[in-house]
XYZ file of C-alpha atoms in Angstrom:
387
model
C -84.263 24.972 48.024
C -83.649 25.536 44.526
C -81.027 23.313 43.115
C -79.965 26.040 40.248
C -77.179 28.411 41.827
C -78.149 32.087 42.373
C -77.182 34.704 39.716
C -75.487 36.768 41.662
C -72.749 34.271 42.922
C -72.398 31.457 40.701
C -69.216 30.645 40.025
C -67.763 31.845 36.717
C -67.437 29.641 33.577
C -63.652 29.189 32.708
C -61.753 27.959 29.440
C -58.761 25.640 29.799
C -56.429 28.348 30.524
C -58.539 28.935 33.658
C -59.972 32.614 32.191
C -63.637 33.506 32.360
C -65.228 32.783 29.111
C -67.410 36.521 29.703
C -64.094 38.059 29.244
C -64.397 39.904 32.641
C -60.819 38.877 33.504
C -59.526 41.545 31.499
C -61.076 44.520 33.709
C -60.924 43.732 36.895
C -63.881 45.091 39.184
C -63.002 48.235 41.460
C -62.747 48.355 44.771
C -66.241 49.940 46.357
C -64.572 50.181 49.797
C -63.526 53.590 50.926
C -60.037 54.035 50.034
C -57.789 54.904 52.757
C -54.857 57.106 51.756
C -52.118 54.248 52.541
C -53.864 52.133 50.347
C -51.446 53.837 47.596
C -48.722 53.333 49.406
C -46.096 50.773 50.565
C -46.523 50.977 53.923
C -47.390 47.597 55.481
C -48.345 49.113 59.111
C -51.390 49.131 61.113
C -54.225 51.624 59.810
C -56.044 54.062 61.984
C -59.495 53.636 61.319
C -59.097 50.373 59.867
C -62.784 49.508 59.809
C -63.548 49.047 56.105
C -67.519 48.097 56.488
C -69.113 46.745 59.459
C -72.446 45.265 59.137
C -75.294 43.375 60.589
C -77.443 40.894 58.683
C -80.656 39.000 59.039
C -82.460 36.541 55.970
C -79.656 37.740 53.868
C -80.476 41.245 54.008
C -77.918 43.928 55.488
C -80.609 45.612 58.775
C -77.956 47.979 60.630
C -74.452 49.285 59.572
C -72.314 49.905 62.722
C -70.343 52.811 63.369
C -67.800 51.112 65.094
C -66.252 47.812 65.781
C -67.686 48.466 70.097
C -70.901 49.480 68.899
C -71.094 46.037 66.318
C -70.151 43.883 69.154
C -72.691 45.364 71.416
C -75.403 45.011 69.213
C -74.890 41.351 67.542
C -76.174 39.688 70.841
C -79.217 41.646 70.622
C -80.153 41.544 67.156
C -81.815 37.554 66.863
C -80.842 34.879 64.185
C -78.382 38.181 63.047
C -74.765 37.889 61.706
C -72.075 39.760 61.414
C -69.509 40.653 58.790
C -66.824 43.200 59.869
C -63.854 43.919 57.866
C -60.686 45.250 59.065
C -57.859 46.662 56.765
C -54.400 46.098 58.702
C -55.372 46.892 62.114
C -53.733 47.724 65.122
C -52.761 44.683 67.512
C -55.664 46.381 69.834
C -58.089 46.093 67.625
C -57.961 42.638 66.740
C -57.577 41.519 71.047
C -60.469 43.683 71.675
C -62.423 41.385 68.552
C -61.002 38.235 69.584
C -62.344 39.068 73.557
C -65.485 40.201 72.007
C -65.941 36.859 69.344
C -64.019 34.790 71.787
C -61.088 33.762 69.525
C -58.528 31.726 70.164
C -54.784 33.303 70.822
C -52.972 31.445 68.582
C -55.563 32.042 65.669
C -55.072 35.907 66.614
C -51.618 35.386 67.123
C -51.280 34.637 63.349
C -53.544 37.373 62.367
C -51.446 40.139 64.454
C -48.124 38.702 62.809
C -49.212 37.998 59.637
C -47.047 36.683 56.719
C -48.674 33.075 57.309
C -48.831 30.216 54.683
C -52.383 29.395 53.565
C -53.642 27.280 56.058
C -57.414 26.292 58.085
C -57.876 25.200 61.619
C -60.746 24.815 63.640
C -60.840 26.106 67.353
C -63.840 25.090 68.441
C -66.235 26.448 66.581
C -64.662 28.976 64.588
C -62.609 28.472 62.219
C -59.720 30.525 61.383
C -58.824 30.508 56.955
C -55.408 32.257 55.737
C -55.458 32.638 51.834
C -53.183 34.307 49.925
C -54.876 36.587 46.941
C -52.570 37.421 43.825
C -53.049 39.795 40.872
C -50.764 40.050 37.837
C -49.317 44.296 37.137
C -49.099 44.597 33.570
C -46.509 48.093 34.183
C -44.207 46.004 35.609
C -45.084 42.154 34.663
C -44.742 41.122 38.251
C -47.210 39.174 40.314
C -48.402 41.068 43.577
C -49.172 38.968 46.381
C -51.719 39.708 49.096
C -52.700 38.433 52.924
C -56.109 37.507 54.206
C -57.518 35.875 57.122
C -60.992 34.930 58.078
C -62.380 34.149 61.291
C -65.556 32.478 60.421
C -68.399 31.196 63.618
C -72.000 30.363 63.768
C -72.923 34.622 63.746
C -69.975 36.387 62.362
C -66.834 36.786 59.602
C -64.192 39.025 60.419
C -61.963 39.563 57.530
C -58.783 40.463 58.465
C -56.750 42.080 55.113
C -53.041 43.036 55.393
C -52.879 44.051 51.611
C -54.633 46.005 49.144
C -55.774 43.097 47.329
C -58.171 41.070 47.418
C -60.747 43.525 47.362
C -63.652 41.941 49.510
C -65.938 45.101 48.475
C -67.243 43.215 45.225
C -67.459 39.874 47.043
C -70.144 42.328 49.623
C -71.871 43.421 47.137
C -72.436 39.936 45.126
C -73.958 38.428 48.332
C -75.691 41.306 49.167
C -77.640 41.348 45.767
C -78.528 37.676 46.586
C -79.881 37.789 49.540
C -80.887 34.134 49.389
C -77.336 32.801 49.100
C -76.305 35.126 51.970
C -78.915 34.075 54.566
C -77.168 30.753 54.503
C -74.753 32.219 57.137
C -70.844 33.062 57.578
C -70.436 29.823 55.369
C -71.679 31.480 52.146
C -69.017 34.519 53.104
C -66.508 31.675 53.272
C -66.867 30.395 49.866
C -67.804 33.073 48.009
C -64.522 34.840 49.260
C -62.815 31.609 48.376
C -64.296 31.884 45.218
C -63.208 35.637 44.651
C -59.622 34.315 45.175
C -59.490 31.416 43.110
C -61.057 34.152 40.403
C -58.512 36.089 40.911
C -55.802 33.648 39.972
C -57.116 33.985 36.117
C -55.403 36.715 35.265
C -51.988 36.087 36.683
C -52.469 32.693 34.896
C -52.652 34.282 31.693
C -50.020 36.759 32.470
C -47.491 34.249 33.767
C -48.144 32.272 30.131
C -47.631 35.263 28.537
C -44.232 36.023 30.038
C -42.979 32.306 29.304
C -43.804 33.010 25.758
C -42.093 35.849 25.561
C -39.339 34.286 27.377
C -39.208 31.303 24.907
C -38.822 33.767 21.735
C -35.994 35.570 23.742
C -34.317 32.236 24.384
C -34.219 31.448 20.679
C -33.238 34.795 20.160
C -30.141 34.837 21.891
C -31.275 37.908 24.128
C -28.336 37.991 26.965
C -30.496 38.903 29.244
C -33.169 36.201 29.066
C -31.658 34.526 32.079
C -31.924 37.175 34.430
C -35.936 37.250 33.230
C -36.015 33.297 33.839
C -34.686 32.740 37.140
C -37.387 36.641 38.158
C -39.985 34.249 36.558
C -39.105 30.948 38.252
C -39.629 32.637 41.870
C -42.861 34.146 41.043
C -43.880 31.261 39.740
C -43.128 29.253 42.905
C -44.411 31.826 45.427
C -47.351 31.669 43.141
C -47.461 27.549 43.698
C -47.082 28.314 47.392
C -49.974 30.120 47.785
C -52.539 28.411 45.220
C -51.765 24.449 46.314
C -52.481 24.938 50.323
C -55.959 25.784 48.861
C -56.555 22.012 47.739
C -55.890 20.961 51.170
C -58.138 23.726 52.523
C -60.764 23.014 49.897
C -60.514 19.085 51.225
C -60.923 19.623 54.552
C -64.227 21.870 54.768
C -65.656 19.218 52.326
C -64.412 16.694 54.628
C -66.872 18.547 57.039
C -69.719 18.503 55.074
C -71.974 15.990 57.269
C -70.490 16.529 60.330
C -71.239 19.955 60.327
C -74.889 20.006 58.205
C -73.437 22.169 55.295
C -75.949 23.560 53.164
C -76.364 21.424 50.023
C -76.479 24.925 47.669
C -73.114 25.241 49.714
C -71.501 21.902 49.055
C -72.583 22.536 45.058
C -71.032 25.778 45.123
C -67.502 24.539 47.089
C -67.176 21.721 44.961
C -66.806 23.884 42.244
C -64.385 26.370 43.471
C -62.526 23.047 44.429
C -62.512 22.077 40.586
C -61.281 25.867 39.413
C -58.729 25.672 41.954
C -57.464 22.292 41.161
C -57.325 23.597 37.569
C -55.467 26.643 39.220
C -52.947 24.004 40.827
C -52.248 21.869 37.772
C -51.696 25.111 35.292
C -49.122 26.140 38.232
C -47.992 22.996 38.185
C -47.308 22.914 34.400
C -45.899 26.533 34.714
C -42.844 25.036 36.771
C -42.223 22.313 34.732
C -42.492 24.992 31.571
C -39.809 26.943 33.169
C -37.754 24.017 34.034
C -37.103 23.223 29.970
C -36.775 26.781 29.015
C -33.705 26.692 31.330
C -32.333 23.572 30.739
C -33.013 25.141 26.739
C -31.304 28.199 27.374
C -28.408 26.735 28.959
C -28.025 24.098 26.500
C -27.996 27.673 23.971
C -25.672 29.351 25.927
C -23.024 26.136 25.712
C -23.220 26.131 22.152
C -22.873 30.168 21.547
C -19.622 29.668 23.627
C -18.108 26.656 21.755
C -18.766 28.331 18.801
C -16.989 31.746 20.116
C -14.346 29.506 21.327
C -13.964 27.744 17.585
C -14.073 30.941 16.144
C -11.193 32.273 18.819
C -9.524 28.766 17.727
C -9.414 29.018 14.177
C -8.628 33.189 14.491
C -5.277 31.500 16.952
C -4.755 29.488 14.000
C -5.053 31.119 11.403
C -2.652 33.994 13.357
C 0.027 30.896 13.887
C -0.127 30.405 10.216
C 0.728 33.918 9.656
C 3.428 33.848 11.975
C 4.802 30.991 10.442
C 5.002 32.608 6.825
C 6.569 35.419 8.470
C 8.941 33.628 10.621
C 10.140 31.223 7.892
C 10.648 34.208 5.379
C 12.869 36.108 7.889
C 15.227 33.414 7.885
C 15.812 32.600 4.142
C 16.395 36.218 3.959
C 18.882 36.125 7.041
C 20.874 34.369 5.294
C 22.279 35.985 2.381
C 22.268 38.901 4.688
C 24.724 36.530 7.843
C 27.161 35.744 4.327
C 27.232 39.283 2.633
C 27.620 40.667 6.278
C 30.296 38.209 6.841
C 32.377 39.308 3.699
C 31.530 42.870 4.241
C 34.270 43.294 6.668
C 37.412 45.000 5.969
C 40.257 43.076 6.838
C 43.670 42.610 5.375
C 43.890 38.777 5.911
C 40.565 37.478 4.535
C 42.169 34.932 1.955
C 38.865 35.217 -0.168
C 39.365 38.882 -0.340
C 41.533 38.368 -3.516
C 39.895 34.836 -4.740
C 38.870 35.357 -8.368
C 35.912 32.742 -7.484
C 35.247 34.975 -4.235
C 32.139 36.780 -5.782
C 30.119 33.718 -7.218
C 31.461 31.259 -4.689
C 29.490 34.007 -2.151
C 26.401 34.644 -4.534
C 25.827 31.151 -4.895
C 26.398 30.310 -1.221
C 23.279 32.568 -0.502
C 21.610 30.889 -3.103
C 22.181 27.108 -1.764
C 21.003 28.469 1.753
C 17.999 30.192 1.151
C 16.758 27.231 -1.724
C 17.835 24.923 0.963
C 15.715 26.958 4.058
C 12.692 27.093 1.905
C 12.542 23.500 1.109
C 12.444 22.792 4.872
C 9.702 25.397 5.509
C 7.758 24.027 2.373
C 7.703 20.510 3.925
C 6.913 21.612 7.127
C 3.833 23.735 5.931
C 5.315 26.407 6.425
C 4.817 28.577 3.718
């Protein structure tokens, strides 16, 4: 075998920031799978017809396209060195026991698949193994990260795909290995990773959106927008949902390479695994970075927000002071003019038997009484500050 990788599925060139250098990341492929009319809607039950494409393959090249999940199983055994790729859309418990008797899977492994909501996980049950992943895409309405469930149950002559959310879309991942025929004659293996690799792909985007919304968030921070820490801690969960379903994948990556020799993987295979390994590794470490990012802009934001209020509380401080001062002018010049006013009040009354009624000194002894007492009041005040 050739050691150059396909066209059709080699893995796509990336820049640091983990986007693909073509530019494809900003137009994300559509969906060629019949759309089902809940898959606009937020309903998160089990599909009717949930069959999204059955198929039956031999040297790479699709040779029968089953009506129905019964009519697949029936005619797998009887179609030589044939595999099969069937891919369910939220299905009804039913469906999946009647392809787990009919693949011979393991309970638990359907177990999960029937629940869903599982953490990104493989495990091996004999020989089939049984892959959860967890696809995300970045919504540019809203600027929220959209997460998505898949499992795989992956043997020596079939995939099933088992998808509990719109995304990912496996319809482009179909038609890659379809239009390299000699990737997918390799065998459920080459569905594996190229579905891998469709997921780690699709982790691009939301990288770049999730950088974009911490730069955003950093010019609100230094802009004193009140509501920037409402937008941090949104941020900080996606950003660790995002972490838990992007570093499982390391460990998942590990293992099948782990399996390599034991199980004769292709060596066009172990080439092309290696590399999604190395993307999602990159994926990992931006993720990484992203939590750390969000980590300062809080500790930054907070460290803002103490400062804004010591400064409203010097401002309150020096308005409380500067009010005191007032009062203090006020206060002090209330009482040098009480003064005269106690004395004149005092010889404003009319009695007979006041003996300074008919004092010839009475009048100035009074005037400069009120003079003394106010001179003396506003000396006190003055050396107090008061005025």
């Amino acid at each position: 075998m050739s050691d150059r990788r396909p066209r059709g599925l080699r893995p796509h060139k990336r820049d640091q920031n983990g986007r693909r250098v073509d530019g494809s990341d900003a137009a994300p492929e559509r969906s060629m799978e019949p759309r089902h009319p809940l898959d606009d809607t937020t309903e998160s039950g089990p599909v009717e017809n949930s069959v999204i494409d059955a198929a039956l393959y031999r040297d790479g090249r699709r040779i029968d396209t089953p009506a129905t999940l019964t009519e697949a199983y029936r005619k797998l055994p009887d179609t030589p060195d044939a595999m099969a790729w069937i891919g369910l859309y939220r299905p009804a418990e039913d469906q999946l026991l009647a392809a787990a008797a009919a693949f011979g899977l393991h309970e638990l492994a359907v177990e999960d698949a029937v629940v869903a909501h599982q953490r990104p996980k493989l495990e091996r049950y004999g020989d089939t193994l049984f892959v959860v992943l967890r696809a995300a895409r970045y919504l540019d309405d809203s600027e929220e990260v959209d997460f998505g469930e898949l499992h795989l149950f992956v043997g020596p002559e079939f995939v099933l795909t088992v998808r509990h959310s719109q995304s990912p879309d496996l319809s482009t991942v179909r038609a890659r290995l379809e239009a390299d025929p000699e990737l997918l004659r390799l065998g459920p293996e080459a569905v594996l990773y190229a579905v891998l690799d469709s997921v780690v792909d699709g982790y691009a985007p939301v990288i770049a959106g999730l950088q974009n919304d911490i730069d955003e968030i950093e010019t609100e921070v230094f802009g004193g927008d009140p509501k920037v820490s409402r937008r941090i801690y949104e941020l900080s969960r996606e950003v660790v949902e995002f972490q838990r379903a992007t570093r499982p994948l390391l460990s998942i990556l590990s293992a099948l390479t782990a399996g390599f020799e034991k199980y004769g993987t292709d060596q066009e295979l172990r080439r092309y695994l290696r590399d999604v390994d190395d993307h999602a590794t990159t994926v990992v470490e931006r993720v990484d970075g992203f939590r750390q990012m969000i980590a300062d802009i809080l500790a930054v934001n907070a460290t803002l927000v103490t400062q804004a209020q010591n400064e409203e509380m010097k401002q309150l401080a020096e308005a409380s002071n500067a009010q005191n001062d007032e009062i203090k002018k006020i206060s002090a010049w209330a009482a040098i003019l009480f003064a005269p006013t106690l004395i004149g009040t005092v010889y404003g009354m009319n009695f007979e038997s006041m003996p300074e009624l008919k004092w010839v000194f009475g009048y100035p002894f009074a005037i400069g009484l009120m003079g003394v007492v106010c001179v003396g009041l506003y000396m006190v005040f003055k050396r107090r500050d008061w005025l």
